[in-house]
Amino acid sequence: MENRKNFFHLHLISDSTGETLISAGRAASAQFQSSLAVEHVYPLIRNRKQLLAVLEALDREPGIVLYTIVDQELAGLIDQRCRDMGLPCVNVLEPVMATFQAYLGAPSRRRVGAQHALNADYFKRIEALNFTMDHDDGQMPEDYDEADVVLIGISRTSKTPTSIYLANRGIKTANIPIVPGVDLPDSLYRATHPLIVGLVATTDRISQVREHRELGVTQGFDRRHYTDRATINEELKYARALCARQNWPVIDVTRRSIEETAAAIVALRPKLR
């Protein structure tokens, strides 16, 4: 029987970037596999004129409404329109803020975009991103001891996207490809500051991902060798043996999202300090 999905409209209204809403909306939507959300994201909604245009969109394509709006008047307009239309509507942050207020015994300041303030944490993330981009795919090996994390692994084990995700959390991350017969830089073995983690996946998974990689412009590139399962299996055995010799932890990314892999790496850091 054909697996048919029902579509529904999901309206995400924010006075900031909308990242919180997108994460919350997708996390909830993922629990309903028979239905697929058509997302409508409205960031930086900070005045009545902007909001009225959004409410017109709700009239055209009704659905679930999630919002994070600090301004009480604007929030009230959203609530009222949704009541009039009979639409489900949730102020995502309000229950959380109410809990904080009750526990701390103080009202919130209700500042728009407060989580994106240009503070020390923000500049730490920028510094980490710059470092990570400079040290992608084995570049600038002389600086590895300045990294917080170094990821190693054979081709197509999600080293670069995981590095960037960690950098967005303020963690300076370098990544190095493992190629059988090619020694890793001496500076990596001398490094005492970073957590060094090996990333692996199943042979089938890596072969599948490599099949979809565009490498036609690489001179002398042998696609059959690159995607051959026997070759990949040998690469993985080499990588695992290398990590075992150095006592570097290994994470299998086969069934993990980038976020889950990053969380596993973050969890390792205090244990190895």
mmCIF file of C-alpha atoms in Angstrom:
data_model
loop_
_atom_site.group_PDB
_atom_site.id
_atom_site.type_symbol
_atom_site.label_atom_id
_atom_site.label_comp_id
_atom_site.label_asym_id
_atom_site.label_seq_id
_atom_site.Cartn_x
_atom_site.Cartn_y
_atom_site.Cartn_z
ATOM 1 C CA MET A 1 0.000 0.000 0.000
ATOM 2 C CA GLU A 2 1.289 3.452 -0.889
ATOM 3 C CA ASN A 3 2.470 5.455 2.090
ATOM 4 C CA ARG A 4 0.588 8.728 1.775
ATOM 5 C CA LYS A 5 1.358 11.718 3.938
ATOM 6 C CA ASN A 6 -1.099 14.370 5.027
ATOM 7 C CA PHE A 7 0.126 17.930 4.711
ATOM 8 C CA PHE A 8 -0.581 20.711 7.180
ATOM 9 C CA HIS A 9 0.514 24.325 7.458
ATOM 10 C CA LEU A 10 2.821 25.258 10.343
ATOM 11 C CA HIS A 11 3.197 28.996 10.924
ATOM 12 C CA LEU A 12 6.245 30.095 12.957
ATOM 13 C CA ILE A 13 6.156 33.751 14.025
ATOM 14 C CA SER A 14 9.151 35.283 15.807
ATOM 15 C CA ASP A 15 10.421 38.727 16.774
ATOM 16 C CA SER A 16 13.965 37.357 16.421
ATOM 17 C CA THR A 17 15.623 34.875 14.044
ATOM 18 C CA GLY A 18 13.053 32.109 14.516
ATOM 19 C CA GLU A 19 15.659 29.452 15.323
ATOM 20 C CA THR A 20 13.961 28.473 18.582
ATOM 21 C CA LEU A 21 10.617 28.041 16.847
ATOM 22 C CA ILE A 22 12.022 26.091 13.936
ATOM 23 C CA SER A 23 13.711 23.644 16.310
ATOM 24 C CA ALA A 24 10.587 23.262 18.454
ATOM 25 C CA GLY A 25 8.290 22.912 15.448
ATOM 26 C CA ARG A 26 10.441 20.303 13.744
ATOM 27 C CA ALA A 27 10.956 18.334 16.951
ATOM 28 C CA ALA A 28 7.190 18.113 17.430
ATOM 29 C CA SER A 29 6.444 17.434 13.748
ATOM 30 C CA ALA A 30 8.922 14.551 13.693
ATOM 31 C CA GLN A 31 6.675 12.633 16.105
ATOM 32 C CA PHE A 32 3.863 12.508 13.533
ATOM 33 C CA GLN A 33 5.273 10.534 10.636
ATOM 34 C CA SER A 34 1.994 10.334 8.725
ATOM 35 C CA SER A 35 1.814 14.120 8.437
ATOM 36 C CA LEU A 36 4.236 16.548 6.817
ATOM 37 C CA ALA A 37 4.516 20.190 7.880
ATOM 38 C CA VAL A 38 4.561 22.945 5.289
ATOM 39 C CA GLU A 39 6.594 25.524 7.191
ATOM 40 C CA HIS A 40 5.918 29.256 6.973
ATOM 41 C CA VAL A 41 8.607 31.146 8.907
ATOM 42 C CA TYR A 42 8.133 34.830 9.734
ATOM 43 C CA PRO A 43 11.251 36.206 11.494
ATOM 44 C CA LEU A 44 11.838 39.709 12.883
ATOM 45 C CA ILE A 45 8.133 40.542 13.355
ATOM 46 C CA ARG A 46 8.375 43.567 15.645
ATOM 47 C CA ASN A 47 5.519 45.931 14.805
ATOM 48 C CA ARG A 48 1.805 45.876 14.074
ATOM 49 C CA LYS A 49 2.171 46.447 10.317
ATOM 50 C CA GLN A 50 4.479 43.447 9.928
ATOM 51 C CA LEU A 51 2.189 41.286 12.026
ATOM 52 C CA LEU A 52 -0.953 42.191 10.079
ATOM 53 C CA ALA A 53 0.695 40.869 6.903
ATOM 54 C CA VAL A 54 1.414 37.598 8.724
ATOM 55 C CA LEU A 55 -2.193 37.347 9.954
ATOM 56 C CA GLU A 56 -3.388 37.716 6.362
ATOM 57 C CA ALA A 57 -1.210 34.723 5.481
ATOM 58 C CA LEU A 58 -2.926 32.749 8.255
ATOM 59 C CA ASP A 59 -6.283 33.534 6.664
ATOM 60 C CA ARG A 60 -5.077 32.178 3.321
ATOM 61 C CA GLU A 61 -3.457 29.015 4.663
ATOM 62 C CA PRO A 62 -4.783 28.098 8.128
ATOM 63 C CA GLY A 63 -2.814 25.719 10.312
ATOM 64 C CA ILE A 64 -0.939 25.369 13.577
ATOM 65 C CA VAL A 65 0.585 28.602 14.901
ATOM 66 C CA LEU A 66 3.674 28.730 17.109
ATOM 67 C CA TYR A 67 5.166 32.059 18.116
ATOM 68 C CA THR A 68 7.814 33.732 20.234
ATOM 69 C CA ILE A 69 6.791 37.386 20.518
ATOM 70 C CA VAL A 70 7.917 39.404 23.542
ATOM 71 C CA ASP A 71 5.617 42.405 22.891
ATOM 72 C CA GLN A 72 2.396 41.668 24.786
ATOM 73 C CA GLU A 73 0.200 43.687 22.447
ATOM 74 C CA LEU A 74 1.420 41.822 19.377
ATOM 75 C CA ALA A 75 1.109 38.496 21.181
ATOM 76 C CA GLY A 76 -2.457 39.389 22.084
ATOM 77 C CA LEU A 77 -3.269 40.088 18.430
ATOM 78 C CA ILE A 78 -1.998 36.656 17.426
ATOM 79 C CA ASP A 79 -3.994 34.947 20.181
ATOM 80 C CA GLN A 80 -7.185 36.826 19.269
ATOM 81 C CA ARG A 81 -6.942 36.111 15.543
ATOM 82 C CA CYS A 82 -6.308 32.429 16.177
ATOM 83 C CA ARG A 83 -9.300 32.232 18.521
ATOM 84 C CA ASP A 84 -11.486 33.904 15.892
ATOM 85 C CA MET A 85 -10.300 31.411 13.246
ATOM 86 C CA GLY A 86 -10.385 28.383 15.533
ATOM 87 C CA LEU A 87 -6.670 27.723 15.020
ATOM 88 C CA PRO A 88 -4.377 26.063 17.593
ATOM 89 C CA CYS A 89 -1.887 28.637 18.837
ATOM 90 C CA VAL A 90 1.021 28.337 21.286
ATOM 91 C CA ASN A 91 3.323 31.004 22.705
ATOM 92 C CA VAL A 92 6.314 28.668 22.933
ATOM 93 C CA LEU A 93 8.376 30.618 25.470
ATOM 94 C CA GLU A 94 5.588 31.800 27.795
ATOM 95 C CA PRO A 95 5.286 28.598 29.909
ATOM 96 C CA VAL A 96 9.065 28.469 30.241
ATOM 97 C CA MET A 97 9.285 32.136 31.241
ATOM 98 C CA ALA A 98 6.466 31.691 33.759
ATOM 99 C CA THR A 99 8.381 28.819 35.371
ATOM 100 C CA PHE A 100 11.550 30.939 35.554
ATOM 101 C CA GLN A 101 9.636 33.863 37.058
ATOM 102 C CA ALA A 102 7.962 31.685 39.687
ATOM 103 C CA TYR A 103 11.238 30.070 40.739
ATOM 104 C CA LEU A 104 13.409 33.207 40.624
ATOM 105 C CA GLY A 105 10.759 35.492 42.092
ATOM 106 C CA ALA A 106 11.423 38.199 39.513
ATOM 107 C CA PRO A 107 9.771 39.222 36.235
ATOM 108 C CA SER A 108 11.605 38.801 32.930
ATOM 109 C CA ARG A 109 13.015 41.846 31.146
ATOM 110 C CA ARG A 110 11.257 40.781 27.896
ATOM 111 C CA ARG A 111 14.040 41.947 25.583
ATOM 112 C CA VAL A 112 13.666 41.039 21.917
ATOM 113 C CA GLY A 113 16.526 38.838 20.701
ATOM 114 C CA ALA A 114 18.160 38.741 24.134
ATOM 115 C CA GLN A 115 19.731 35.365 23.344
ATOM 116 C CA HIS A 116 21.628 36.950 20.426
ATOM 117 C CA ALA A 117 23.356 39.674 22.441
ATOM 118 C CA LEU A 118 26.877 40.612 21.328
ATOM 119 C CA ASN A 119 28.492 39.293 24.462
ATOM 120 C CA ALA A 120 31.603 37.253 25.196
ATOM 121 C CA ASP A 121 29.867 33.998 24.228
ATOM 122 C CA TYR A 122 28.913 35.438 20.849
ATOM 123 C CA PHE A 123 32.488 36.443 20.037
ATOM 124 C CA LYS A 124 33.710 33.064 21.299
ATOM 125 C CA ARG A 125 31.472 31.380 18.709
ATOM 126 C CA ILE A 126 32.789 33.648 15.953
ATOM 127 C CA GLU A 127 36.383 32.852 16.942
ATOM 128 C CA ALA A 128 35.579 29.133 16.993
ATOM 129 C CA LEU A 129 33.976 29.310 13.540
ATOM 130 C CA ASN A 130 36.978 31.104 12.074
ATOM 131 C CA PHE A 131 39.341 28.556 13.620
ATOM 132 C CA THR A 132 37.260 25.643 12.375
ATOM 133 C CA MET A 133 37.053 26.900 8.807
ATOM 134 C CA ASP A 134 40.823 27.481 8.786
ATOM 135 C CA HIS A 135 41.463 23.943 10.030
ATOM 136 C CA ASP A 136 39.069 22.002 7.837
ATOM 137 C CA ASP A 137 40.271 18.830 6.083
ATOM 138 C CA GLY A 138 43.762 18.785 7.579
ATOM 139 C CA GLN A 139 44.677 22.423 6.987
ATOM 140 C CA MET A 140 47.129 24.309 9.242
ATOM 141 C CA PRO A 141 48.278 21.262 11.265
ATOM 142 C CA GLU A 142 50.762 23.329 13.262
ATOM 143 C CA ASP A 143 47.857 24.785 15.292
ATOM 144 C CA TYR A 144 46.199 21.572 16.470
ATOM 145 C CA ASP A 145 47.130 22.131 20.102
ATOM 146 C CA GLU A 146 44.980 25.289 20.029
ATOM 147 C CA ALA A 147 41.871 23.248 19.159
ATOM 148 C CA ASP A 148 39.314 22.094 21.720
ATOM 149 C CA VAL A 149 38.379 19.083 19.592
ATOM 150 C CA VAL A 150 40.039 17.328 16.653
ATOM 151 C CA LEU A 151 37.890 14.965 14.575
ATOM 152 C CA ILE A 152 39.530 12.278 12.476
ATOM 153 C CA GLY A 153 37.947 9.790 10.111
ATOM 154 C CA ILE A 154 37.891 8.404 6.594
ATOM 155 C CA SER A 155 36.080 10.275 3.831
ATOM 156 C CA ARG A 156 32.323 10.795 4.303
ATOM 157 C CA THR A 157 32.083 10.366 8.063
ATOM 158 C CA SER A 158 30.556 13.845 8.564
ATOM 159 C CA LYS A 159 33.726 15.442 9.917
ATOM 160 C CA THR A 160 33.183 18.907 8.417
ATOM 161 C CA PRO A 161 29.483 19.429 9.267
ATOM 162 C CA THR A 162 30.052 18.132 12.778
ATOM 163 C CA SER A 163 33.019 20.495 13.167
ATOM 164 C CA ILE A 164 30.916 23.463 12.073
ATOM 165 C CA TYR A 165 28.091 22.513 14.423
ATOM 166 C CA LEU A 166 30.528 22.314 17.345
ATOM 167 C CA ALA A 167 32.037 25.659 16.340
ATOM 168 C CA ASN A 168 28.578 27.210 16.527
ATOM 169 C CA ARG A 169 28.616 26.186 20.170
ATOM 170 C CA GLY A 170 31.943 27.931 20.712
ATOM 171 C CA ILE A 171 34.110 24.801 20.453
ATOM 172 C CA LYS A 172 37.195 25.260 18.278
ATOM 173 C CA THR A 173 37.303 22.147 16.112
ATOM 174 C CA ALA A 174 39.777 20.850 13.539
ATOM 175 C CA ASN A 175 39.240 17.810 11.351
ATOM 176 C CA ILE A 176 41.694 15.515 9.562
ATOM 177 C CA PRO A 177 41.033 12.838 6.939
ATOM 178 C CA ILE A 178 42.367 9.348 7.610
ATOM 179 C CA VAL A 179 43.898 7.805 4.497
ATOM 180 C CA PRO A 180 45.538 4.373 4.771
ATOM 181 C CA GLY A 181 49.249 4.677 4.115
ATOM 182 C CA VAL A 182 49.294 8.427 4.816
ATOM 183 C CA ASP A 183 50.636 9.385 8.239
ATOM 184 C CA LEU A 184 48.717 11.834 10.381
ATOM 185 C CA PRO A 185 50.637 15.035 11.214
ATOM 186 C CA ASP A 186 53.172 14.759 14.032
ATOM 187 C CA SER A 187 51.609 17.845 15.601
ATOM 188 C CA LEU A 188 48.453 15.826 16.295
ATOM 189 C CA TYR A 189 50.345 13.269 18.376
ATOM 190 C CA ARG A 190 52.113 16.055 20.260
ATOM 191 C CA ALA A 191 48.910 17.959 21.028
ATOM 192 C CA THR A 192 47.889 17.799 24.688
ATOM 193 C CA HIS A 193 44.944 20.231 24.788
ATOM 194 C CA PRO A 194 42.337 18.890 22.329
ATOM 195 C CA LEU A 195 39.998 15.948 22.658
ATOM 196 C CA ILE A 196 40.728 13.727 19.647
ATOM 197 C CA VAL A 197 37.775 11.661 18.407
ATOM 198 C CA GLY A 198 37.532 9.160 15.578
ATOM 199 C CA LEU A 199 34.321 9.096 13.510
ATOM 200 C CA VAL A 200 33.271 5.887 11.761
ATOM 201 C CA ALA A 201 30.169 4.490 10.058
ATOM 202 C CA THR A 202 29.076 1.250 8.495
ATOM 203 C CA THR A 203 30.605 0.220 5.189
ATOM 204 C CA ASP A 204 27.209 0.326 3.461
ATOM 205 C CA ARG A 205 26.468 3.814 4.746
ATOM 206 C CA ILE A 206 29.780 5.265 3.603
ATOM 207 C CA SER A 207 29.507 3.601 0.202
ATOM 208 C CA GLN A 208 26.016 5.018 -0.223
ATOM 209 C CA VAL A 209 27.109 8.544 0.673
ATOM 210 C CA ARG A 210 30.182 8.334 -1.551
ATOM 211 C CA GLU A 211 28.002 7.257 -4.481
ATOM 212 C CA HIS A 212 26.277 10.637 -4.302
ATOM 213 C CA ARG A 213 29.431 12.718 -3.940
ATOM 214 C CA GLU A 214 30.284 14.890 -6.943
ATOM 215 C CA LEU A 215 33.949 14.287 -7.712
ATOM 216 C CA GLY A 216 33.914 14.159 -11.487
ATOM 217 C CA VAL A 217 36.254 17.131 -11.792
ATOM 218 C CA THR A 218 39.015 15.483 -9.719
ATOM 219 C CA GLN A 219 41.852 14.483 -12.008
ATOM 220 C CA GLY A 220 42.631 10.765 -11.885
ATOM 221 C CA PHE A 221 39.689 10.060 -9.573
ATOM 222 C CA ASP A 222 38.597 6.387 -9.535
ATOM 223 C CA ARG A 223 34.935 6.299 -8.486
ATOM 224 C CA ARG A 224 34.731 2.496 -8.420
ATOM 225 C CA HIS A 225 37.637 2.276 -5.982
ATOM 226 C CA TYR A 226 36.167 5.124 -3.887
ATOM 227 C CA THR A 227 32.791 3.412 -3.461
ATOM 228 C CA ASP A 228 34.019 -0.205 -3.350
ATOM 229 C CA ARG A 229 32.795 -1.828 -0.138
ATOM 230 C CA ALA A 230 35.881 -4.002 0.325
ATOM 231 C CA THR A 231 38.102 -0.925 0.075
ATOM 232 C CA ILE A 232 35.932 1.018 2.503
ATOM 233 C CA ASN A 233 35.981 -1.880 4.945
ATOM 234 C CA GLU A 234 39.792 -1.847 4.920
ATOM 235 C CA GLU A 235 39.795 1.940 5.457
ATOM 236 C CA LEU A 236 37.514 1.542 8.467
ATOM 237 C CA LYS A 237 39.645 -1.244 9.950
ATOM 238 C CA TYR A 238 42.711 0.975 9.560
ATOM 239 C CA ALA A 239 40.950 3.929 11.226
ATOM 240 C CA ARG A 240 39.669 1.854 14.157
ATOM 241 C CA ALA A 241 43.096 0.285 14.726
ATOM 242 C CA LEU A 242 44.743 3.711 14.678
ATOM 243 C CA CYS A 243 42.317 5.072 17.286
ATOM 244 C CA ALA A 244 42.723 1.956 19.436
ATOM 245 C CA ARG A 245 46.520 2.336 19.465
ATOM 246 C CA GLN A 246 46.233 5.944 20.614
ATOM 247 C CA ASN A 247 43.306 5.381 23.012
ATOM 248 C CA TRP A 248 41.212 7.886 21.064
ATOM 249 C CA PRO A 249 37.448 7.408 21.517
ATOM 250 C CA VAL A 250 35.435 6.365 18.461
ATOM 251 C CA ILE A 251 31.866 7.377 17.626
ATOM 252 C CA ASP A 252 29.769 5.543 15.054
ATOM 253 C CA VAL A 253 27.784 8.172 13.139
ATOM 254 C CA THR A 254 25.736 5.745 11.023
ATOM 255 C CA ARG A 255 22.409 6.373 12.729
ATOM 256 C CA ARG A 256 23.241 9.670 14.368
ATOM 257 C CA SER A 257 22.297 13.128 13.215
ATOM 258 C CA ILE A 258 24.983 15.822 13.265
ATOM 259 C CA GLU A 259 23.401 17.174 16.450
ATOM 260 C CA GLU A 260 23.519 13.759 18.146
ATOM 261 C CA THR A 261 27.144 13.223 17.161
ATOM 262 C CA ALA A 262 28.058 16.660 18.517
ATOM 263 C CA ALA A 263 26.229 15.934 21.770
ATOM 264 C CA ALA A 264 28.176 12.678 22.170
ATOM 265 C CA ILE A 265 31.437 14.552 21.628
ATOM 266 C CA VAL A 266 30.516 17.244 24.143
ATOM 267 C CA ALA A 267 29.635 14.532 26.670
ATOM 268 C CA LEU A 268 33.107 13.010 26.223
ATOM 269 C CA ARG A 269 35.000 16.223 26.963
ATOM 270 C CA PRO A 270 34.640 16.364 30.784
ATOM 271 C CA LYS A 271 35.236 12.601 31.092
ATOM 272 C CA LEU A 272 38.633 12.872 29.425
ATOM 273 C CA ARG A 273 39.852 15.915 31.296
#
